[in-house]
Amino acid sequence: MTTTTQKLSFEDYLAYNGGTDTRYELVDGELVPMSLGTGKHGAIIHFLTRQFEDIITQIEQPWVALPALVGVRSPRGRRWDTARIPDVTVLSLAQWEAMENREAVIDFNEPPPLLVVEVVSPSTQTDDYRSKRSEYGLLEIPEYWLVDPLEAKITICLLDHEFYDLTEFQGEDVMQSPLFPDLKLTVAQVLAGER
């Protein structure tokens, strides 16, 4: 569902204020409201953000994990602009700090995030698996996680020449992340949103 009838440029999107707390992604120049999702959706985002932050501290990397706080401008390949807001974004601390006095959106001329996560819901399933996967690949985001409580699986997508190689994990499978090789989480733990 979109909320505008006229198309917006990326600059218009950054300046847009609808007078509410509603957050939007920009898809082909149209504002698409982001729903809050279910409590389970939020618990998964919270859990993964904490897990990433814990491992970042342990391995002493200058990175940060943020829950739905950073946008990523997308090269969707059509006439109008697109900007996504991943459910979790891992990026360098310096890049996050550089956004202190501007909109928190990673533009084309900036390094891509290190990892993004999308938690699949019925309303985002097609975009998460198809559109965002191709967009994130073109942006050269090295690692993209699709956490799918609907299908009870997690797909880790690893970049190889602007395309992702996919590995699916289910149940008690321990996921393998190149960015976080010491992170030992099962799919069941992530989907439960528990420590």
C-alpha positions as CSV (number, residue, x, y, z in Angstrom):
1,M,0.0,0.0,0.0
2,T,1.4,3.4,-0.9
3,T,0.4,6.7,0.5
4,T,1.4,9.2,-2.2
5,T,0.1,9.6,-5.7
6,Q,3.0,11.6,-7.0
7,K,6.4,10.1,-7.4
8,L,9.2,11.2,-5.0
9,S,12.8,11.6,-5.7
10,F,15.4,10.3,-3.2
11,E,15.9,13.9,-2.0
12,D,12.1,14.3,-1.5
13,Y,12.0,11.1,0.4
14,L,14.8,12.3,2.8
15,A,12.9,15.5,3.4
16,Y,9.4,13.9,3.7
17,N,7.5,14.5,6.9
18,G,4.0,13.1,6.9
19,G,3.2,14.5,10.3
20,T,3.0,11.1,12.0
21,D,5.4,8.6,13.4
22,T,4.9,6.2,10.5
23,R,8.2,5.1,8.8
24,Y,8.4,4.5,5.1
25,E,10.5,2.8,2.6
26,L,10.7,4.4,-0.9
27,V,9.9,1.9,-3.7
28,D,10.0,3.2,-7.2
29,G,9.3,6.7,-6.0
30,E,6.3,5.8,-3.8
31,L,6.2,5.8,-0.1
32,V,5.4,2.4,1.4
33,P,4.5,2.4,5.1
34,M,6.4,0.0,7.3
35,S,4.2,-1.9,9.6
36,L,5.3,-2.7,13.2
37,G,5.0,-6.4,12.6
38,T,4.0,-9.0,15.2
39,G,5.6,-9.3,18.6
40,K,7.5,-12.3,17.3
41,H,8.9,-10.3,14.5
42,G,10.1,-7.7,17.0
43,A,11.5,-10.3,19.3
44,I,13.6,-11.8,16.5
45,I,14.9,-8.3,15.5
46,H,15.7,-7.5,19.2
47,F,17.4,-10.9,19.8
48,L,19.6,-10.7,16.7
49,T,20.6,-7.2,17.4
50,R,21.7,-8.2,20.9
51,Q,23.5,-11.3,19.6
52,F,25.4,-9.3,17.0
53,E,26.3,-6.5,19.5
54,D,27.6,-9.2,22.0
55,I,29.8,-10.9,19.4
56,I,31.0,-7.5,18.0
57,T,32.1,-6.7,21.6
58,Q,33.8,-10.1,22.0
59,I,35.8,-9.9,18.7
60,E,36.6,-6.2,19.3
61,Q,35.5,-4.9,15.9
62,P,34.6,-1.2,15.3
63,W,31.1,-2.2,14.1
64,V,27.5,-1.6,15.3
65,A,24.3,-3.6,14.9
66,L,21.1,-1.5,14.6
67,P,17.5,-2.5,14.5
68,A,15.6,-0.8,11.6
69,L,17.4,2.5,12.1
70,V,19.4,2.8,8.9
71,G,18.2,3.1,5.3
72,V,20.0,1.8,2.2
73,R,19.5,3.5,-1.1
74,S,18.8,0.8,-3.7
75,P,19.7,0.6,-7.4
76,R,16.4,-0.9,-8.3
77,G,17.0,-0.2,-12.0
78,R,13.9,1.6,-12.7
79,R,13.2,5.3,-13.3
80,W,12.3,6.2,-9.7
81,D,14.3,5.9,-6.5
82,T,14.1,3.2,-3.9
83,A,15.4,3.2,-0.3
84,R,15.1,0.2,2.0
85,I,15.2,0.0,5.8
86,P,16.5,-3.5,6.7
87,D,15.2,-5.0,10.0
88,V,18.8,-5.3,11.3
89,T,21.9,-3.6,9.8
90,V,25.5,-4.2,10.7
91,L,27.9,-1.5,9.6
92,S,31.1,0.2,10.7
93,L,30.8,2.4,13.8
94,A,32.6,5.2,11.8
95,Q,29.9,5.1,9.1
96,W,27.1,5.2,11.7
97,E,28.8,8.2,13.5
98,A,29.1,10.0,10.2
99,M,25.3,10.0,10.0
100,E,24.9,11.9,13.2
101,N,23.8,15.2,11.6
102,R,22.1,13.9,8.5
103,E,19.5,11.3,7.5
104,A,20.6,7.8,8.4
105,V,20.6,6.4,4.8
106,I,23.6,4.8,3.1
107,D,23.9,6.3,-0.4
108,F,25.5,4.9,-3.5
109,N,28.8,6.6,-3.0
110,E,29.2,5.1,0.5
111,P,30.4,1.6,1.5
112,P,27.6,-0.9,1.8
113,P,26.6,-2.4,5.2
114,L,28.5,-5.5,6.3
115,L,25.4,-7.5,6.8
116,V,21.6,-6.9,6.6
117,V,18.7,-9.0,8.0
118,E,15.1,-9.1,6.9
119,V,12.6,-10.9,9.0
120,V,10.0,-12.2,6.6
121,S,6.3,-11.5,7.2
122,P,3.3,-12.2,5.0
123,S,3.3,-8.6,3.6
124,T,7.1,-8.6,2.8
125,Q,7.7,-12.2,1.7
126,T,8.0,-11.5,-2.0
127,D,10.1,-8.4,-1.6
128,D,12.4,-10.0,0.9
129,Y,13.1,-13.1,-1.2
130,R,13.1,-11.5,-4.6
131,S,13.4,-7.7,-4.9
132,K,15.6,-7.0,-1.9
133,R,17.8,-9.9,-2.6
134,S,18.7,-8.6,-6.0
135,E,19.0,-5.0,-4.8
136,Y,21.3,-5.9,-1.9
137,G,23.4,-8.0,-4.3
138,L,23.8,-5.1,-6.7
139,L,24.8,-2.9,-3.7
140,E,27.5,-5.6,-2.9
141,I,26.3,-6.2,0.7
142,P,28.5,-9.2,1.6
143,E,25.9,-11.0,3.7
144,Y,22.1,-11.0,3.7
145,W,20.0,-13.1,6.2
146,L,16.4,-14.0,5.5
147,V,14.8,-15.0,8.8
148,D,11.6,-16.7,7.9
149,P,9.2,-17.6,10.8
150,L,6.5,-18.5,8.2
151,E,8.6,-21.3,6.8
152,A,10.6,-21.9,10.0
153,K,14.0,-21.4,8.2
154,I,16.8,-19.0,7.9
155,T,18.6,-18.4,4.6
156,I,22.1,-16.9,4.6
157,C,23.0,-15.3,1.3
158,L,26.6,-14.8,0.6
159,L,27.7,-12.4,-2.2
160,D,29.5,-13.7,-5.2
161,H,29.9,-11.3,-8.1
162,E,26.7,-9.2,-7.3
163,F,24.7,-12.4,-6.9
164,Y,24.0,-14.4,-3.7
165,D,24.8,-18.0,-3.1
166,L,22.1,-19.3,-0.7
167,T,22.4,-21.7,2.2
168,E,19.2,-22.7,4.2
169,F,19.1,-23.7,7.8
170,Q,16.3,-25.2,9.8
171,G,15.5,-26.4,13.3
172,E,18.6,-27.2,15.3
173,D,21.0,-26.4,12.5
174,V,23.8,-24.1,13.6
175,M,24.0,-21.2,11.2
176,Q,27.4,-20.3,9.7
177,S,28.1,-16.6,9.1
178,P,31.4,-15.6,7.5
179,L,31.2,-12.2,9.2
180,F,30.6,-13.8,12.6
181,P,32.3,-17.2,12.5
182,D,32.2,-17.5,16.3
183,L,28.4,-16.9,16.5
184,K,26.8,-20.2,17.3
185,L,23.1,-19.8,17.0
186,T,20.5,-22.4,15.9
187,V,17.5,-21.5,13.8
188,A,15.2,-22.5,16.6
189,Q,17.0,-20.0,19.0
190,V,16.6,-17.2,16.5
191,L,13.0,-17.9,15.7
192,A,12.1,-18.1,19.4
193,G,13.8,-14.8,19.9
194,E,15.5,-16.1,23.1
195,R,19.0,-16.2,24.4
